Amino acid sequence: MDFFDIKKVKFFKKGTVILQEGEVCKFGCKVIKGCLKSYFIDDAGKEHIIQFAPEGWLISDMNSLFNKVPSTIYIDAIEDTEVLWVRTDMNDLWELASREDLLDQIKTLTRNIIAGNKRTRMLLSSTAEERYQDFIQTYPTLTQRLPLKLIASYIGITPEYLSEIRRKVAGK
Amino acid sequence: MDFFDIKKVKFFKKGTVILQEGEVCKFGCKVIKGCLKSYFIDDAGKEHIIQFAPEGWLISDMNSLFNKVPSTIYIDAIEDTEVLWVRTDMNDLWELASREDLLDQIKTLTRNIIAGNKRTRMLLSSTAEERYQDFIQTYPTLTQRLPLKLIASYIGITPEYLSEIRRKVAGK
DNA sequence: TGAATATCTTAAACTACCTTAAGTTTTTAT
DNA sequence: ATAAAAACTTAAGGTAGTTTAAGATATTCA
């Protein structure tokens, strides 16, 4: 059994916006094939990527889903993407879920926390180049599949500077 | 029922090291009175604060506890601190916990993820001054209780620069 | 296929934040 | 009460990463 209980398979064309700022998020979904991204737009209009969800990853707006508040993020499809989709609010989920489901949820959530902790750590202590090298190791397939611009946003720098880093790394 | 199942109350004097780098973490604890911090030390020997745990907060090394690997962080007491302490590994916990315990765990974990997401967001898009202002609003009591040095570490800047920010903010 | 649009690169000028270092104030411990 | 240690401030000089802008290369789609 998996993170969410009631499921159906859905398909999104590349570029489809799945969740918008202002909407209350009422789903979680797990990517079967393709890739989604979640991101927010800051006061200066700049996009910052929160998470990529390639095959096997879960994506949602936990804050909106859990607290039933309007979302402050966007989720959309970077590639044509097939997902396991669950329309739910957390209450439904808890009422319906068996003990085993809950155990799986805990495992999924714990993994999510661990990944988040690692990212915080990188942002606090590593240089842009170190973060880029780490990205390559952590997501070798994504490095090929994603435009540089999105990777730059994820590691927290400008595309121009990532371009410079690539040149430097290549020259080694 | 609360996050962990088997509990006892423990007391730590200010300065006590509760978890060290290299040890496998086998506990979680919730602060009743006082304050703990978790942090890591980077290659340059610099300390970076991951989390403060004042009254009501949970602290642990999820990665070490969940994956049974040596910890890469430290946890210690910033003030004299009283905690609800649980010595466990995750397996025990899951075997022992009732359905209601699991629900509470999920809620605790979800809150943790949400807090982590917010922090990532701040690190990606806000200036040091904005992060400081946010810290004051989010943890008004801590702003008084903690040395500047620790707050600087948490928001990801040097104490010298935070000192400069304070002067600038005060002058407004 | 070709025009339009998005992506990537390069470089110069700029800024947020760091490093170093020295002086001041506060806290701790005897 | 006093010395020692820790915390805080200030300032000058340095650097990682940004901004702006323009040209080069891909990709999309009619």
CSV table of C-alpha atoms (C1' of nucleotides) in Angstrom, one decimal:
chain,number,residue,atom,x,y,z
A,1,MET,CA,0.0,0.0,0.0
A,2,ASP,CA,1.2,3.5,-0.8
A,3,PHE,CA,1.1,7.0,0.6
A,4,PHE,CA,-2.4,7.8,-0.4
A,5,ASP,CA,-5.3,5.4,-0.4
A,6,ILE,CA,-7.7,6.4,-3.2
A,7,LYS,CA,-6.0,6.6,-6.5
A,8,LYS,CA,-6.4,7.0,-10.2
A,9,VAL,CA,-4.0,7.3,-13.0
A,10,LYS,CA,-3.9,10.8,-14.7
A,11,PHE,CA,-1.9,12.1,-17.7
A,12,PHE,CA,-0.6,15.7,-18.1
A,13,LYS,CA,0.8,17.3,-21.2
A,14,LYS,CA,4.1,19.1,-20.8
A,15,GLY,CA,3.4,22.7,-19.6
A,16,THR,CA,0.1,21.9,-17.9
A,17,VAL,CA,-0.3,23.8,-14.6
A,18,ILE,CA,-1.6,21.3,-12.0
A,19,LEU,CA,-1.7,23.6,-8.9
A,20,GLN,CA,-1.8,27.4,-8.9
A,21,GLU,CA,-1.0,30.0,-6.2
A,22,GLY,CA,-4.3,30.9,-4.4
A,23,GLU,CA,-6.0,27.5,-4.8
A,24,VAL,CA,-6.4,25.1,-1.9
A,25,CYS,CA,-4.4,21.9,-2.7
A,26,LYS,CA,-6.6,18.8,-2.5
A,27,PHE,CA,-4.3,16.2,-3.9
A,28,GLY,CA,-1.1,14.4,-3.7
A,29,CYS,CA,0.4,12.6,-6.7
A,30,LYS,CA,3.2,10.2,-7.4
A,31,VAL,CA,5.0,10.3,-10.7
A,32,ILE,CA,4.9,7.2,-12.8
A,33,LYS,CA,6.6,8.5,-15.9
A,34,GLY,CA,7.8,12.1,-16.7
A,35,CYS,CA,8.6,14.9,-14.4
A,36,LEU,CA,6.8,17.6,-12.4
A,37,LYS,CA,8.2,20.6,-10.6
A,38,SER,CA,6.9,22.8,-7.7
A,39,TYR,CA,8.0,26.4,-7.5
A,40,PHE,CA,7.1,29.8,-6.1
A,41,ILE,CA,7.5,33.3,-7.5
A,42,ASP,CA,9.1,35.9,-5.3
A,43,ASP,CA,8.3,39.6,-4.9
A,44,ALA,CA,10.7,40.5,-7.7
A,45,GLY,CA,8.9,38.0,-10.0
A,46,LYS,CA,11.7,35.5,-10.0
A,47,GLU,CA,10.9,31.8,-10.0
A,48,HIS,CA,12.4,29.5,-7.4
A,49,ILE,CA,12.1,25.7,-7.7
A,50,ILE,CA,11.2,23.9,-4.5
A,51,GLN,CA,11.2,20.3,-5.8
A,52,PHE,CA,11.5,18.2,-8.9
A,53,ALA,CA,9.4,15.0,-9.0
A,54,PRO,CA,10.7,12.5,-11.6
A,55,GLU,CA,9.7,8.8,-11.6
A,56,GLY,CA,8.8,7.5,-8.1
A,57,TRP,CA,8.6,10.9,-6.4
A,58,LEU,CA,5.7,12.4,-4.5
A,59,ILE,CA,4.6,16.0,-5.0
A,60,SER,CA,2.0,18.1,-3.3
A,61,ASP,CA,1.7,21.3,-1.3
A,62,MET,CA,1.7,19.9,2.2
A,63,ASN,CA,1.0,23.2,3.8
A,64,SER,CA,-2.1,23.9,1.8
A,65,LEU,CA,-3.3,20.3,2.0
A,66,PHE,CA,-2.7,19.8,5.7
A,67,ASN,CA,-3.8,23.3,6.9
A,68,LYS,CA,-6.5,23.8,4.3
A,69,VAL,CA,-5.1,27.2,3.3
A,70,PRO,CA,-4.6,28.7,-0.2
A,71,SER,CA,-1.4,27.5,-1.8
A,72,THR,CA,1.5,29.8,-2.3
A,73,ILE,CA,3.2,27.6,-4.9
A,74,TYR,CA,2.7,26.3,-8.4
A,75,ILE,CA,3.1,22.7,-9.6
A,76,ASP,CA,3.4,21.9,-13.3
A,77,ALA,CA,4.5,19.4,-15.8
A,78,ILE,CA,8.1,19.8,-17.2
A,79,GLU,CA,7.6,16.8,-19.5
A,80,ASP,CA,4.5,14.8,-20.6
A,81,THR,CA,3.8,13.1,-17.3
A,82,GLU,CA,1.7,10.2,-16.0
A,83,VAL,CA,0.9,10.1,-12.3
A,84,LEU,CA,-1.0,8.3,-9.6
A,85,TRP,CA,-3.4,10.9,-8.5
A,86,VAL,CA,-5.4,11.2,-5.3
A,87,ARG,CA,-8.0,13.8,-4.7
A,88,THR,CA,-8.4,14.0,-0.9
A,89,ASP,CA,-8.1,16.2,2.1
A,90,MET,CA,-6.1,15.0,5.0
A,91,ASN,CA,-9.2,14.2,7.1
A,92,ASP,CA,-10.6,11.7,4.5
A,93,LEU,CA,-7.2,10.2,4.3
A,94,TRP,CA,-7.0,9.5,8.0
A,95,GLU,CA,-10.4,8.2,8.3
A,96,LEU,CA,-9.9,5.8,5.4
A,97,ALA,CA,-6.4,4.6,6.0
A,98,SER,CA,-5.5,1.3,7.6
A,99,ARG,CA,-2.7,0.9,10.1
A,100,GLU,CA,-0.4,-0.3,7.3
A,101,ASP,CA,-1.2,2.8,5.2
A,102,LEU,CA,-0.2,5.0,8.1
A,103,LEU,CA,3.1,3.2,8.5
A,104,ASP,CA,3.8,3.8,4.8
A,105,GLN,CA,2.9,7.4,5.1
A,106,ILE,CA,5.2,7.9,8.0
A,107,LYS,CA,8.0,6.4,6.0
A,108,THR,CA,7.3,8.6,3.1
A,109,LEU,CA,7.1,11.7,5.3
A,110,THR,CA,10.3,10.8,7.1
A,111,ARG,CA,12.2,10.4,3.8
A,112,ASN,CA,10.8,13.8,2.8
A,113,ILE,CA,12.1,15.4,6.0
A,114,ILE,CA,15.5,13.9,5.5
A,115,ALA,CA,15.7,15.1,2.0
A,116,GLY,CA,14.6,18.6,3.1
A,117,ASN,CA,17.2,18.6,5.9
A,118,LYS,CA,19.9,17.8,3.4
A,119,ARG,CA,18.9,20.6,1.2
A,120,THR,CA,18.8,23.1,4.0
A,121,ARG,CA,22.3,21.9,4.9
A,122,MET,CA,23.6,22.5,1.4
A,123,LEU,CA,22.0,25.9,1.2
A,124,LEU,CA,23.6,26.9,4.5
A,125,SER,CA,27.1,25.6,4.0
A,126,SER,CA,28.0,24.9,0.4
A,127,THR,CA,29.0,27.1,-2.4
A,128,ALA,CA,27.1,27.2,-5.7
A,129,GLU,CA,29.6,24.9,-7.4
A,130,GLU,CA,29.4,22.3,-4.6
A,131,ARG,CA,25.6,22.4,-4.8
A,132,TYR,CA,25.8,21.8,-8.5
A,133,GLN,CA,28.1,18.9,-8.1
A,134,ASP,CA,25.8,17.5,-5.5
A,135,PHE,CA,22.8,17.9,-7.8
A,136,ILE,CA,24.6,15.9,-10.5
A,137,GLN,CA,25.3,13.1,-8.1
A,138,THR,CA,21.8,13.1,-6.6
A,139,TYR,CA,19.9,13.4,-9.8
A,140,PRO,CA,22.1,12.1,-12.6
A,141,THR,CA,19.2,11.6,-15.0
A,142,LEU,CA,17.7,15.0,-14.4
A,143,THR,CA,21.0,16.7,-15.2
A,144,GLN,CA,20.5,15.6,-18.8
A,145,ARG,CA,16.7,16.0,-19.0
A,146,LEU,CA,16.2,19.5,-17.5
A,147,PRO,CA,17.0,22.9,-19.0
A,148,LEU,CA,20.0,24.6,-17.2
A,149,LYS,CA,17.6,27.4,-16.1
A,150,LEU,CA,15.6,25.0,-13.9
A,151,ILE,CA,18.6,23.5,-12.3
A,152,ALA,CA,20.0,26.9,-11.5
A,153,SER,CA,16.7,27.8,-9.9
A,154,TYR,CA,16.8,24.6,-7.8
A,155,ILE,CA,20.3,25.2,-6.5
A,156,GLY,CA,19.5,28.8,-5.8
A,157,ILE,CA,21.6,30.7,-8.3
A,158,THR,CA,21.1,32.5,-11.7
A,159,PRO,CA,21.3,30.7,-15.0
A,160,GLU,CA,24.2,33.0,-16.0
A,161,TYR,CA,26.3,31.9,-13.0
A,162,LEU,CA,25.5,28.2,-13.5
A,163,SER,CA,26.7,28.6,-17.1
A,164,GLU,CA,30.0,30.0,-15.8
A,165,ILE,CA,30.3,27.2,-13.3
A,166,ARG,CA,29.8,24.6,-16.0
A,167,ARG,CA,32.5,26.1,-18.1
A,168,LYS,CA,34.9,26.1,-15.1
A,169,VAL,CA,34.0,22.5,-14.2
A,170,ALA,CA,34.4,21.3,-17.8
A,171,GLY,CA,37.8,23.0,-18.0
A,172,LYS,CA,39.1,20.8,-15.1
B,1,MET,CA,-1.0,10.2,22.8
B,2,ASP,CA,2.1,11.8,21.5
B,3,PHE,CA,4.8,11.3,18.9
B,4,PHE,CA,6.8,8.7,20.7
B,5,ASP,CA,5.4,6.0,22.9
B,6,ILE,CA,7.8,5.1,25.7
B,7,LYS,CA,8.8,8.1,27.6
B,8,LYS,CA,10.6,9.5,30.6
B,9,VAL,CA,11.4,12.9,31.8
B,10,LYS,CA,15.1,13.9,31.6
B,11,PHE,CA,17.0,17.0,32.7
B,12,PHE,CA,20.1,18.5,31.0
B,13,LYS,CA,22.3,21.2,32.3
B,14,LYS,CA,23.1,24.1,29.9
B,15,GLY,CA,26.0,23.1,27.6
B,16,THR,CA,25.4,19.3,27.8
B,17,VAL,CA,26.0,17.5,24.5
B,18,ILE,CA,23.1,15.1,23.9
B,19,LEU,CA,24.0,13.8,20.5
B,20,GLN,CA,27.4,13.8,18.8
B,21,GLU,CA,28.6,13.4,15.2
B,22,GLY,CA,29.4,9.7,14.6
B,23,GLU,CA,26.9,8.3,17.1
B,24,VAL,CA,23.7,6.5,15.9
B,25,CYS,CA,20.8,8.5,17.2
B,26,LYS,CA,18.4,6.3,19.2
B,27,PHE,CA,16.0,8.9,20.6
B,28,GLY,CA,13.6,11.7,20.0
B,29,CYS,CA,12.8,14.2,22.6
B,30,LYS,CA,10.3,17.0,23.2
B,31,VAL,CA,11.2,20.0,25.1
B,32,ILE,CA,9.2,20.8,28.2
B,33,LYS,CA,11.2,23.7,29.5
B,34,GLY,CA,14.4,25.3,28.2
B,35,CYS,CA,15.9,25.1,24.8
B,36,LEU,CA,18.0,22.7,22.7
B,37,LYS,CA,19.7,23.2,19.4
B,38,SER,CA,20.9,20.9,16.6
B,39,TYR,CA,23.8,21.9,14.3
B,40,PHE,CA,26.6,20.6,12.1
B,41,ILE,CA,30.1,21.7,11.6
B,42,ASP,CA,31.3,22.3,8.0
B,43,ASP,CA,34.7,21.5,6.4
B,44,ALA,CA,35.9,25.0,7.4
B,45,GLY,CA,35.0,24.2,11.1
B,46,LYS,CA,32.1,26.6,11.0
B,47,GLU,CA,29.0,25.8,13.0
B,48,HIS,CA,25.6,25.9,11.2
B,49,ILE,CA,22.4,25.7,13.2
B,50,ILE,CA,19.7,23.4,11.8
B,51,GLN,CA,17.0,23.8,14.4
B,52,PHE,CA,16.2,25.4,17.7
B,53,ALA,CA,13.8,23.4,20.0
B,54,PRO,CA,12.3,25.6,22.7
B,55,GLU,CA,9.2,24.6,24.7
B,56,GLY,CA,6.9,22.2,22.8
B,57,TRP,CA,9.3,21.4,19.9
B,58,LEU,CA,10.6,18.0,18.9
B,59,ILE,CA,14.2,17.4,18.2
B,60,SER,CA,16.1,14.4,16.8
B,61,ASP,CA,18.3,13.3,14.0
B,62,MET,CA,15.7,11.8,11.7
B,63,ASN,CA,18.2,10.5,9.2
B,64,SER,CA,20.3,8.7,11.8
B,65,LEU,CA,17.3,7.3,13.6
B,66,PHE,CA,15.3,6.3,10.6
B,67,ASN,CA,18.2,4.8,8.5
B,68,LYS,CA,20.3,3.6,11.5
B,69,VAL,CA,23.4,5.4,10.3
B,70,PRO,CA,25.9,7.5,12.3
B,71,SER,CA,24.8,11.0,12.8
B,72,THR,CA,26.4,13.9,11.1
B,73,ILE,CA,25.0,16.5,13.5
B,74,TYR,CA,25.2,17.5,17.2
B,75,ILE,CA,22.4,18.3,19.6
B,76,ASP,CA,23.0,20.1,22.8
B,77,ALA,CA,21.4,22.2,25.5
B,78,ILE,CA,21.5,26.0,25.1
B,79,GLU,CA,19.7,26.5,28.5
B,80,ASP,CA,19.1,24.2,31.4
B,81,THR,CA,16.4,22.0,29.8
B,82,GLU,CA,13.8,19.5,30.8
B,83,VAL,CA,12.6,17.0,28.1
B,84,LEU,CA,10.3,14.1,27.4
B,85,TRP,CA,12.9,11.5,26.3
B,86,VAL,CA,12.3,8.4,24.3
B,87,ARG,CA,15.0,5.9,23.8
B,88,THR,CA,13.9,3.9,20.7
B,89,ASP,CA,14.7,2.8,17.2
B,90,MET,CA,12.0,3.3,14.6
B,91,ASN,CA,11.3,-0.4,14.4
B,92,ASP,CA,10.3,-0.7,18.0
B,93,LEU,CA,8.3,2.4,17.7
B,94,TRP,CA,6.2,1.0,14.8
B,95,GLU,CA,5.7,-2.3,16.5
B,96,LEU,CA,4.5,-0.7,19.6
B,97,ALA,CA,2.4,2.2,18.4
B,98,SER,CA,-1.3,2.2,18.2
B,99,ARG,CA,-3.3,3.6,15.3
B,100,GLU,CA,-3.8,6.9,17.2
B,101,ASP,CA,-0.1,7.2,17.9
B,102,LEU,CA,0.6,6.8,14.2
B,103,LEU,CA,-1.9,9.6,13.3
B,104,ASP,CA,-0.1,11.9,15.8
B,105,GLN,CA,3.2,11.0,14.4
B,106,ILE,CA,2.0,11.9,10.9
B,107,LYS,CA,0.8,15.2,12.1
B,108,THR,CA,4.1,16.0,13.8
B,109,LEU,CA,6.1,14.9,10.8
B,110,THR,CA,3.9,17.0,8.4
B,111,ARG,CA,4.3,20.1,10.6
B,112,ASN,CA,8.1,19.5,10.5
B,113,ILE,CA,8.0,19.3,6.7
B,114,ILE,CA,6.0,22.4,6.4
B,115,ALA,CA,8.4,24.3,8.7
B,116,GLY,CA,11.3,22.9,6.6
B,117,ASN,CA,9.7,24.0,3.4
B,118,LYS,CA,9.3,27.5,4.7
B,119,ARG,CA,12.9,27.7,5.7
B,120,THR,CA,14.1,26.5,2.3
B,121,ARG,CA,12.0,29.1,0.7
B,122,MET,CA,13.5,31.9,2.9
B,123,LEU,CA,17.0,30.7,2.1
B,124,LEU,CA,16.3,30.7,-1.6
B,125,SER,CA,14.6,34.0,-2.0
B,126,SER,CA,15.1,36.3,1.0
B,127,THR,CA,17.9,38.6,1.9
B,128,ALA,CA,19.7,38.3,5.3
B,129,GLU,CA,17.7,41.2,6.6
B,130,GLU,CA,14.4,39.7,5.6
B,131,ARG,CA,15.3,36.4,7.1
B,132,TYR,CA,16.2,38.2,10.4
B,133,GLN,CA,12.9,40.0,10.4
B,134,ASP,CA,11.1,36.7,9.8
B,135,PHE,CA,13.0,35.1,12.6
B,136,ILE,CA,11.9,37.8,15.0
B,137,GLN,CA,8.2,37.3,14.0
B,138,THR,CA,8.4,33.5,14.1
B,139,TYR,CA,10.3,33.1,17.4
B,140,PRO,CA,9.7,36.3,19.3
B,141,THR,CA,10.8,34.7,22.6
B,142,LEU,CA,14.0,33.2,21.2
B,143,THR,CA,15.1,36.6,19.9
B,144,GLN,CA,15.6,37.7,23.5
B,145,ARG,CA,16.8,34.4,24.9
B,146,LEU,CA,19.5,33.4,22.4
B,147,PRO,CA,22.9,34.9,21.8
B,148,LEU,CA,23.2,36.8,18.5
B,149,LYS,CA,25.8,34.4,17.3
B,150,LEU,CA,23.3,31.5,17.3
B,151,ILE,CA,20.6,33.5,15.5
B,152,ALA,CA,23.1,34.5,12.9
B,153,SER,CA,24.0,30.8,12.4
B,154,TYR,CA,20.4,29.8,12.0
B,155,ILE,CA,19.6,32.5,9.4
B,156,GLY,CA,22.8,31.6,7.6
B,157,ILE,CA,25.0,34.6,8.0
B,158,THR,CA,28.0,35.7,10.1
B,159,PRO,CA,27.5,37.3,13.6
B,160,GLU,CA,29.4,40.4,12.3
B,161,TYR,CA,26.9,40.9,9.5
B,162,LEU,CA,23.9,40.3,11.8
B,163,SER,CA,25.3,43.0,14.1
B,164,GLU,CA,25.4,45.4,11.1
B,165,ILE,CA,21.8,44.5,10.2
B,166,ARG,CA,20.6,45.1,13.8
B,167,ARG,CA,22.2,48.6,13.7
B,168,LYS,CA,20.5,49.3,10.4
B,169,VAL,CA,17.1,48.0,11.6
B,170,ALA,CA,17.4,50.0,14.8
B,171,GLY,CA,18.2,53.2,12.9
B,172,LYS,CA,14.8,53.0,11.1
C,1,DT,C1',11.2,25.0,-44.0
C,2,DG,C1',11.6,29.1,-42.1
C,3,DA,C1',10.3,32.4,-38.6
C,4,DA,C1',9.5,32.9,-33.9
C,5,DT,C1',10.6,31.9,-29.4
C,6,DA,C1',13.2,29.9,-25.8
C,7,DT,C1',17.7,28.6,-24.1
C,8,DC,C1',22.5,29.2,-23.4
C,9,DT,C1',27.0,31.8,-23.2
C,10,DT,C1',30.1,35.6,-22.2
C,11,DA,C1',31.6,39.6,-20.1
C,12,DA,C1',31.7,44.0,-17.5
C,13,DA,C1',29.9,46.5,-13.6
C,14,DC,C1',27.8,46.0,-9.3
C,15,DT,C1',26.2,44.4,-4.5
C,16,DA,C1',25.3,41.4,-0.6
C,17,DC,C1',27.7,39.3,2.4
C,18,DC,C1',32.4,37.5,4.3
C,19,DT,C1',37.0,37.9,6.4
C,20,DT,C1',40.1,39.8,9.4
C,21,DA,C1',41.2,42.4,13.1
C,22,DA,C1',40.9,45.3,17.0
C,23,DG,C1',38.3,47.4,20.6
C,24,DT,C1',34.1,47.2,23.9
C,25,DT,C1',30.8,45.2,26.7
C,26,DT,C1',28.8,41.4,29.2
C,27,DT,C1',28.9,37.0,31.5
C,28,DT,C1',31.1,33.4,34.1
C,29,DA,C1',33.6,31.5,37.6
C,30,DT,C1',36.7,31.8,41.5
D,1,DA,C1',35.3,41.6,43.5
D,2,DT,C1',38.1,40.5,40.0
D,3,DA,C1',40.2,38.0,36.3
D,4,DA,C1',39.2,35.4,32.4
D,5,DA,C1',36.3,34.2,28.9
D,6,DA,C1',32.6,34.9,25.9
D,7,DA,C1',29.7,37.9,23.3
D,8,DC,C1',29.0,42.0,20.6
D,9,DT,C1',30.4,46.0,17.6
D,10,DT,C1',32.7,48.5,14.1
D,11,DA,C1',35.2,49.1,10.0
D,12,DA,C1',38.3,48.2,5.9
D,13,DG,C1',39.1,45.2,2.3
D,14,DG,C1',37.8,41.1,-0.4
D,15,DT,C1',34.9,37.6,-3.0
D,16,DA,C1',30.9,34.9,-4.5
D,17,DG,C1',27.2,35.5,-6.9
D,18,DT,C1',23.9,39.1,-9.4
D,19,DT,C1',22.5,42.3,-13.0
D,20,DT,C1',22.3,43.8,-17.4
D,21,DA,C1',23.0,43.4,-22.0
D,22,DA,C1',24.1,41.5,-26.3
D,23,DG,C1',25.2,37.7,-29.3
D,24,DA,C1',25.0,32.5,-30.4
D,25,DT,C1',22.5,28.2,-30.4
D,26,DA,C1',18.6,25.3,-30.0
D,27,DT,C1',13.6,24.2,-30.2
D,28,DT,C1',8.9,24.8,-31.5
D,29,DC,C1',5.3,25.2,-34.5
D,30,DA,C1',2.7,27.1,-38.5
